[in-house]
Tab-separated table of C-alpha atoms in Angstrom:
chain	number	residue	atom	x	y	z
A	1	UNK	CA	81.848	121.133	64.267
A	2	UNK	CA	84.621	121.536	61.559
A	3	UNK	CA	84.881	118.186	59.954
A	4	UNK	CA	86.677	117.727	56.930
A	5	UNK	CA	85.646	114.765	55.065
A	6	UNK	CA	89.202	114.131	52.624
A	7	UNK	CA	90.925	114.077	56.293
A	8	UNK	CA	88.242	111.848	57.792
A	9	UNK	CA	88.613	109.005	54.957
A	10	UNK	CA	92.531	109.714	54.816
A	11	UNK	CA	94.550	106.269	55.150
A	12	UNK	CA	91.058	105.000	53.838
A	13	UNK	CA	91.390	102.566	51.102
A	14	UNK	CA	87.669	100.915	49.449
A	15	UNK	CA	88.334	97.500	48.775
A	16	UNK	CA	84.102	96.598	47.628
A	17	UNK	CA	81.104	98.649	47.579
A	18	UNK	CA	77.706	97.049	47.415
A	19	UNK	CA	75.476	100.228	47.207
A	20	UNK	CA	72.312	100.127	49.011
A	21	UNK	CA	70.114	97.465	46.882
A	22	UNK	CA	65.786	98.023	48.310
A	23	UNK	CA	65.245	94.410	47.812
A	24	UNK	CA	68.097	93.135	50.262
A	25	UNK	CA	67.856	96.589	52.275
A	26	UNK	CA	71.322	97.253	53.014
A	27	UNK	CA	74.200	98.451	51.569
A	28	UNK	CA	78.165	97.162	52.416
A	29	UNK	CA	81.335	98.716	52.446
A	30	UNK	CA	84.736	96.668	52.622
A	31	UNK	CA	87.653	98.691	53.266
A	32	UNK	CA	91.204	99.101	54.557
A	33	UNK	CA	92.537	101.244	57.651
A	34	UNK	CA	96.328	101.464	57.595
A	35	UNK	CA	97.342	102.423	61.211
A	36	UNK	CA	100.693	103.413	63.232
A	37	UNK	CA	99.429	101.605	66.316
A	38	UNK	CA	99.206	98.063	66.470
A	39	UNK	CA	96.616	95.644	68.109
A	40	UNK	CA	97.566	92.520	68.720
A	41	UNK	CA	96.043	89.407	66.530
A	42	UNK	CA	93.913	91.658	63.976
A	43	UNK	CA	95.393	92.643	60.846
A	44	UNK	CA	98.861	92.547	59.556
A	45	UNK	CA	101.896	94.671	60.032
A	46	UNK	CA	104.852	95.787	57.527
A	47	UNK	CA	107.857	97.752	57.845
A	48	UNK	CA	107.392	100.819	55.980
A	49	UNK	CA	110.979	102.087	56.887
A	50	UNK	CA	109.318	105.068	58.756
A	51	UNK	CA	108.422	101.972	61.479
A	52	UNK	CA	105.636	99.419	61.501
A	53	UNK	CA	102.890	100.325	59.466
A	54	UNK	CA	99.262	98.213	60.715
A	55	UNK	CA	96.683	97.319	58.124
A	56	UNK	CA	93.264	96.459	59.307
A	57	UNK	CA	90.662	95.437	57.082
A	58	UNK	CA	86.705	95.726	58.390
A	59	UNK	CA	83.349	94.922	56.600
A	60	UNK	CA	80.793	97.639	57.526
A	61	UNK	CA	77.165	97.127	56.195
A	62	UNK	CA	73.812	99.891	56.963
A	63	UNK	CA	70.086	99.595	56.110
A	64	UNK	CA	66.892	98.344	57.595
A	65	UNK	CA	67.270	96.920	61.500
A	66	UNK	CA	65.790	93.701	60.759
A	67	UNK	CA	68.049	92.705	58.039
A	68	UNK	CA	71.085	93.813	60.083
A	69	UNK	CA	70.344	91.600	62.941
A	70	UNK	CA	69.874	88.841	60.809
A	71	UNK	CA	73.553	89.399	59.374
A	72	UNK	CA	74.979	89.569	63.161
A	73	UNK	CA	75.433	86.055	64.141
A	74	UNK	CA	77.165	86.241	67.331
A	75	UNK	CA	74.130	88.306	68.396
A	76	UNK	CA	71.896	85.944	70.701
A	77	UNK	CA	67.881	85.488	70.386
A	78	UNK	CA	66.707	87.519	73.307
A	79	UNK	CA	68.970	90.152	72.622
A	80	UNK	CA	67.711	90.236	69.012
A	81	UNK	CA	64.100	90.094	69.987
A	82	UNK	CA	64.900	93.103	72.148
A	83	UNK	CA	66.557	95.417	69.834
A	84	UNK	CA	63.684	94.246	67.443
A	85	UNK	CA	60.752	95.258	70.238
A	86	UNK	CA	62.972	98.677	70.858
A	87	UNK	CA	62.595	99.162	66.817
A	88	UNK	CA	58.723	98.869	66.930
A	89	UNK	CA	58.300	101.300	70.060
A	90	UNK	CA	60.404	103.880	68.010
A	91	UNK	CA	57.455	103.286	64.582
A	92	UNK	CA	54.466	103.592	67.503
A	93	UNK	CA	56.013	107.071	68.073
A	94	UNK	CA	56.961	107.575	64.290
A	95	UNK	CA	60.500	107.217	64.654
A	96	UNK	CA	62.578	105.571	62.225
A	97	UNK	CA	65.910	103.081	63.090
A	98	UNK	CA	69.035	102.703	61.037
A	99	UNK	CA	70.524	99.394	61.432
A	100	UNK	CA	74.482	99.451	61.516
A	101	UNK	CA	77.057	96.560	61.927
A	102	UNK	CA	80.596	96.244	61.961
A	103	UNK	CA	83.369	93.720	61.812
A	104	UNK	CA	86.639	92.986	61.368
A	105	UNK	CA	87.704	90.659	58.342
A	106	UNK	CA	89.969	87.725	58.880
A	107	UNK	CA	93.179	87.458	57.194
């Protein structure tokens, strides 16, 4: 796979970066998307003169499962018991999980 990584991040802008701290086990991103396409009721829209340019702002933060699921309120307890059992039968077989979240940040 050719995948270039200036191209990836272009329209990209980093708003906050909390770089991955091992006491709170996680690190956060808060960035910017600008977009040509528009979805209706997240982020905000200007006329760039070229047509209506769509900003979208999203918080993304990565690190250790259990202190991801924590962050995720919307997630309910038996779902987050179950991701949590599905995390301890990947250790038994010395496996390691990545804990990723995403969401979009209100105006």
């Amino acid at each position: 796979m050719d995948c270039d990584p200036y191209q990836a991040r272009a329209g990209i802008k980093v708003l906050h970066l909390l770089p991955f701290d091992p006491v709170g086990k996680r690190e956060v991103i808060t960035y910017t998307e600008d977009s040509d396409t528009e979805n209706i009721g997240v982020g905000s829209s200007t006329d760039n003169g070229e047509g209506t340019a769509f900003t979208r702002t999203y918080r993304v933060a990565k690190g250790a499962p259990q202190i991801i699921v924590e962050m995720c309120h919307s997630v309910n307890p038996s779902a987050s018991q179950k991701m949590m059992d599905d995390i301890s039968a990947l250790g038994t077989k010395g496996l390691r999980a990545l804990g990723l979240c995403m969401c979009v940040v209100p105006e």
